[in-house]
């Protein structure tokens, strides 16, 4: 491997270029053989390429998706979400422009709340928190998730925590689709077609699908267990005194027999 260099060529996949055998020739070149596009773990003996799996590699290029409804909402597994660097930059810039356009995070929360529940008034019954507080929660959650897109492990932990916070909420795929589409329309209306391009729409849709799918996964896999633990704990506390009484009564009952 030491004698070959991995090179990423735009419009193609991966090419390998033979590196000079003479170390002096390598050192004499003005530009480094390792570009910023390549990530290596180097030591004195070898160069090991470190690959990164992007969402575009896993799900297909964004321009191949003509409708976000084609994107799957995964509820059977809960892995890490990985987007390409280009997608992350565009999504983060889009959210920043949205907040700037409406004036503040609080205003963004209010816009999210209004857009969501105007699109689906029935969903409002799922939330008991006052409108201003719930809107702020929406905005802060979206902002936190978008800020962690470059850290898939941390992102997964955050989404999992949100899943447990919504574990008593009846999250369904149709409701996720309503939530997703309403937020996408909010971004589209605030940013316009020049900024809110199809690849940005697809990336945001994947983020919202990831969130919603994880909520269903957490509920399906942990809610019944938590209910069982709660029931057992309640029964243990309820009958703790009864057990002591039975211990006192049993000896007398045996003597009577």
GROMACS .gro file of C-alpha atoms in nm, residues 21-242:
model
  222
   21UNK     CA    1   0.996   0.504  -0.522
   22UNK     CA    2   1.259   0.760  -0.441
   23UNK     CA    3   1.183   0.932  -0.111
   24UNK     CA    4   1.387   1.234  -0.216
   25UNK     CA    5   1.175   1.275  -0.527
   26UNK     CA    6   0.864   1.262  -0.309
   27UNK     CA    7   1.002   1.521  -0.068
   28UNK     CA    8   1.109   1.751  -0.350
   29UNK     CA    9   0.757   1.798  -0.485
   30UNK     CA   10   0.611   2.137  -0.405
   31UNK     CA   11   0.264   2.005  -0.319
   32UNK     CA   12   0.199   1.732  -0.066
   33UNK     CA   13   0.090   1.398  -0.210
   34UNK     CA   14  -0.182   1.385   0.055
   35UNK     CA   15  -0.458   1.630  -0.034
   36UNK     CA   16  -0.716   1.757   0.215
   37UNK     CA   17  -0.971   1.527   0.053
   38UNK     CA   18  -0.782   1.222   0.175
   39UNK     CA   19  -0.774   1.116   0.539
   40UNK     CA   20  -0.483   0.898   0.650
   41UNK     CA   21  -0.354   0.748   0.967
   42UNK     CA   22   0.020   0.763   0.909
   43UNK     CA   23   0.313   0.616   1.098
   44UNK     CA   24   0.673   0.538   1.008
   45UNK     CA   25   0.589   0.219   0.822
   46UNK     CA   26   0.261   0.255   0.632
   47UNK     CA   27  -0.025   0.474   0.523
   48UNK     CA   28  -0.372   0.339   0.598
   49UNK     CA   29  -0.665   0.516   0.425
   50UNK     CA   30  -0.964   0.588   0.649
   51UNK     CA   31  -1.294   0.571   0.462
   52UNK     CA   32  -1.602   0.769   0.559
   53UNK     CA   33  -1.948   0.640   0.480
   54UNK     CA   34  -2.175   0.924   0.367
   55UNK     CA   35  -2.552   0.926   0.346
   56UNK     CA   36  -2.522   0.982  -0.028
   57UNK     CA   37  -2.322   0.657  -0.055
   58UNK     CA   38  -2.581   0.465   0.148
   59UNK     CA   39  -2.906   0.609   0.015
   60UNK     CA   40  -2.807   0.731  -0.332
   61UNK     CA   41  -2.734   1.078  -0.465
   62UNK     CA   42  -2.975   1.350  -0.360
   63UNK     CA   43  -3.056   1.442  -0.722
   64UNK     CA   44  -3.189   1.090  -0.777
   65UNK     CA   45  -3.467   1.153  -0.524
   66UNK     CA   46  -3.752   1.335  -0.693
   67UNK     CA   47  -3.988   1.322  -0.395
   68UNK     CA   48  -3.896   1.298  -0.026
   69UNK     CA   49  -4.184   1.055   0.020
   70UNK     CA   50  -3.956   0.803  -0.152
   71UNK     CA   51  -3.724   0.811   0.150
   72UNK     CA   52  -3.774   0.531   0.400
   73UNK     CA   53  -3.850   0.591   0.765
   74UNK     CA   54  -3.650   0.321   0.944
   75UNK     CA   55  -3.817   0.190   1.259
   76UNK     CA   56  -3.670  -0.161   1.290
   77UNK     CA   57  -3.312  -0.050   1.355
   78UNK     CA   58  -3.153   0.258   1.509
   79UNK     CA   59  -2.809   0.336   1.374
   80UNK     CA   60  -2.608   0.650   1.308
   81UNK     CA   61  -2.703   0.916   1.055
   82UNK     CA   62  -2.416   1.019   0.831
   83UNK     CA   63  -2.451   1.298   0.577
   84UNK     CA   64  -2.189   1.425   0.336
   85UNK     CA   65  -1.993   1.734   0.433
   86UNK     CA   66  -2.155   1.928   0.150
   87UNK     CA   67  -2.501   1.837   0.277
   88UNK     CA   68  -2.412   1.933   0.635
   89UNK     CA   69  -2.282   2.274   0.528
   90UNK     CA   70  -2.598   2.349   0.330
   91UNK     CA   71  -2.836   2.234   0.604
   92UNK     CA   72  -2.658   2.432   0.876
   93UNK     CA   73  -2.648   2.741   0.654
   94UNK     CA   74  -3.018   2.699   0.575
   95UNK     CA   75  -3.116   2.679   0.942
   96UNK     CA   76  -2.904   2.985   1.023
   97UNK     CA   77  -3.075   3.181   0.743
   98UNK     CA   78  -3.417   3.067   0.866
   99UNK     CA   79  -3.349   3.190   1.220
  100UNK     CA   80  -3.204   3.514   1.085
  101UNK     CA   81  -3.503   3.562   0.858
  102UNK     CA   82  -3.765   3.525   1.133
  103UNK     CA   83  -3.556   3.725   1.380
  104UNK     CA   84  -3.471   3.487   1.666
  105UNK     CA   85  -3.478   3.129   1.791
  106UNK     CA   86  -3.799   3.211   1.977
  107UNK     CA   87  -3.959   3.336   1.657
  108UNK     CA   88  -3.837   3.025   1.476
  109UNK     CA   89  -4.002   2.811   1.745
  110UNK     CA   90  -4.328   2.999   1.705
  111UNK     CA   91  -4.310   2.956   1.327
  112UNK     CA   92  -4.245   2.583   1.363
  113UNK     CA   93  -4.533   2.544   1.607
  114UNK     CA   94  -4.775   2.740   1.389
  115UNK     CA   95  -4.674   2.560   1.069
  116UNK     CA   96  -4.696   2.217   1.226
  117UNK     CA   97  -5.033   2.251   1.393
  118UNK     CA   98  -5.191   2.442   1.106
  119UNK     CA   99  -5.098   2.149   0.882
  120UNK     CA  100  -5.228   1.893   1.133
  121UNK     CA  101  -5.446   2.042   1.412
  122UNK     CA  102  -5.505   1.695   1.555
  123UNK     CA  103  -5.141   1.670   1.659
  124UNK     CA  104  -5.184   1.956   1.903
  125UNK     CA  105  -5.364   1.725   2.144
  126UNK     CA  106  -5.040   1.528   2.187
  127UNK     CA  107  -4.871   1.823   2.357
  128UNK     CA  108  -4.984   1.972   2.687
  129UNK     CA  109  -4.704   2.229   2.715
  130UNK     CA  110  -4.793   2.596   2.651
  131UNK     CA  111  -4.747   2.705   2.291
  132UNK     CA  112  -4.449   2.935   2.346
  133UNK     CA  113  -4.263   2.675   2.552
  134UNK     CA  114  -4.335   2.392   2.310
  135UNK     CA  115  -4.232   2.602   2.011
  136UNK     CA  116  -3.902   2.683   2.178
  137UNK     CA  117  -3.847   2.314   2.248
  138UNK     CA  118  -3.904   2.234   1.881
  139UNK     CA  119  -3.659   2.500   1.766
  140UNK     CA  120  -3.388   2.412   2.016
  141UNK     CA  121  -3.415   2.041   1.940
  142UNK     CA  122  -3.381   2.096   1.565
  143UNK     CA  123  -3.091   2.339   1.617
  144UNK     CA  124  -2.909   2.095   1.847
  145UNK     CA  125  -2.950   1.805   1.605
  146UNK     CA  126  -2.830   2.010   1.308
  147UNK     CA  127  -2.528   2.127   1.508
  148UNK     CA  128  -2.427   1.764   1.575
  149UNK     CA  129  -2.445   1.635   1.216
  150UNK     CA  130  -2.065   1.599   1.201
  151UNK     CA  131  -2.068   1.385   1.517
  152UNK     CA  132  -2.289   1.083   1.440
  153UNK     CA  133  -2.231   0.912   1.775
  154UNK     CA  134  -2.328   1.220   1.975
  155UNK     CA  135  -2.620   1.281   1.740
  156UNK     CA  136  -2.752   0.931   1.802
  157UNK     CA  137  -2.739   0.981   2.180
  158UNK     CA  138  -2.927   1.310   2.154
  159UNK     CA  139  -3.197   1.162   1.931
  160UNK     CA  140  -3.225   0.861   2.163
  161UNK     CA  141  -3.280   1.092   2.460
  162UNK     CA  142  -3.550   1.275   2.266
  163UNK     CA  143  -3.703   0.936   2.189
  164UNK     CA  144  -3.730   0.855   2.559
  165UNK     CA  145  -3.882   1.199   2.624
  166UNK     CA  146  -4.150   1.116   2.365
  167UNK     CA  147  -4.191   0.752   2.468
  168UNK     CA  148  -4.549   0.804   2.587
  169UNK     CA  149  -4.642   0.991   2.269
  170UNK     CA  150  -4.809   0.787   1.999
  171UNK     CA  151  -4.560   0.860   1.719
  172UNK     CA  152  -4.660   0.698   1.391
  173UNK     CA  153  -4.519   0.705   1.038
  174UNK     CA  154  -4.810   0.918   0.903
  175UNK     CA  155  -4.753   1.169   1.183
  176UNK     CA  156  -4.382   1.176   1.111
  177UNK     CA  157  -4.459   1.248   0.746
  178UNK     CA  158  -4.692   1.533   0.844
  179UNK     CA  159  -4.429   1.679   1.079
  180UNK     CA  160  -4.155   1.642   0.815
  181UNK     CA  161  -4.351   1.791   0.528
  182UNK     CA  162  -4.473   2.085   0.737
  183UNK     CA  163  -4.120   2.176   0.841
  184UNK     CA  164  -3.992   2.137   0.486
  185UNK     CA  165  -4.258   2.380   0.366
  186UNK     CA  166  -4.157   2.625   0.638
  187UNK     CA  167  -3.795   2.612   0.521
  188UNK     CA  168  -3.905   2.645   0.159
  189UNK     CA  169  -4.120   2.948   0.229
  190UNK     CA  170  -3.854   3.129   0.432
  191UNK     CA  171  -3.549   3.045   0.220
  192UNK     CA  172  -3.683   3.037  -0.133
  193UNK     CA  173  -3.593   2.802  -0.415
  194UNK     CA  174  -3.246   2.950  -0.469
  195UNK     CA  175  -3.131   2.842  -0.122
  196UNK     CA  176  -3.373   2.562  -0.047
  197UNK     CA  177  -3.264   2.337  -0.331
  198UNK     CA  178  -3.364   1.974  -0.377
  199UNK     CA  179  -3.050   1.841  -0.207
  200UNK     CA  180  -3.120   2.056   0.101
  201UNK     CA  181  -3.480   1.934   0.106
  202UNK     CA  182  -3.368   1.571   0.085
  203UNK     CA  183  -3.104   1.613   0.359
  204UNK     CA  184  -3.355   1.774   0.596
  205UNK     CA  185  -3.609   1.505   0.515
  206UNK     CA  186  -3.354   1.239   0.608
  207UNK     CA  187  -3.288   1.415   0.938
  208UNK     CA  188  -3.659   1.437   1.027
  209UNK     CA  189  -3.717   1.077   0.915
  210UNK     CA  190  -3.424   0.969   1.132
  211UNK     CA  191  -3.569   1.147   1.433
  212UNK     CA  192  -3.919   1.009   1.388
  213UNK     CA  193  -3.804   0.656   1.311
  214UNK     CA  194  -3.587   0.652   1.622
  215UNK     CA  195  -3.881   0.766   1.835
  216UNK     CA  196  -4.086   0.469   1.711
  217UNK     CA  197  -3.791   0.234   1.763
  218UNK     CA  198  -3.740   0.349   2.123
  219UNK     CA  199  -4.112   0.318   2.200
  220UNK     CA  200  -4.140  -0.028   2.042
  221UNK     CA  201  -3.832  -0.165   2.214
  222UNK     CA  202  -3.836   0.001   2.557
  223UNK     CA  203  -4.186   0.123   2.646
  224UNK     CA  204  -4.323  -0.220   2.744
  225UNK     CA  205  -4.011  -0.291   2.950
  226UNK     CA  206  -4.040   0.038   3.135
  227UNK     CA  207  -4.409  -0.030   3.202
  228UNK     CA  208  -4.325  -0.374   3.340
  229UNK     CA  209  -4.056  -0.231   3.567
  230UNK     CA  210  -4.296   0.037   3.687
  231UNK     CA  211  -4.570  -0.217   3.756
  232UNK     CA  212  -4.334  -0.448   3.945
  233UNK     CA  213  -4.203  -0.159   4.150
  234UNK     CA  214  -4.555  -0.044   4.234
  235UNK     CA  215  -4.657  -0.395   4.337
  236UNK     CA  216  -4.345  -0.434   4.550
  237UNK     CA  217  -4.414  -0.109   4.733
  238UNK     CA  218  -4.784  -0.185   4.770
  239UNK     CA  219  -4.735  -0.529   4.924
  240UNK     CA  220  -4.424  -0.459   5.126
  241UNK     CA  221  -4.625  -0.421   5.447
  242UNK     CA  222  -4.857  -0.707   5.358
   0.00000   0.00000   0.00000
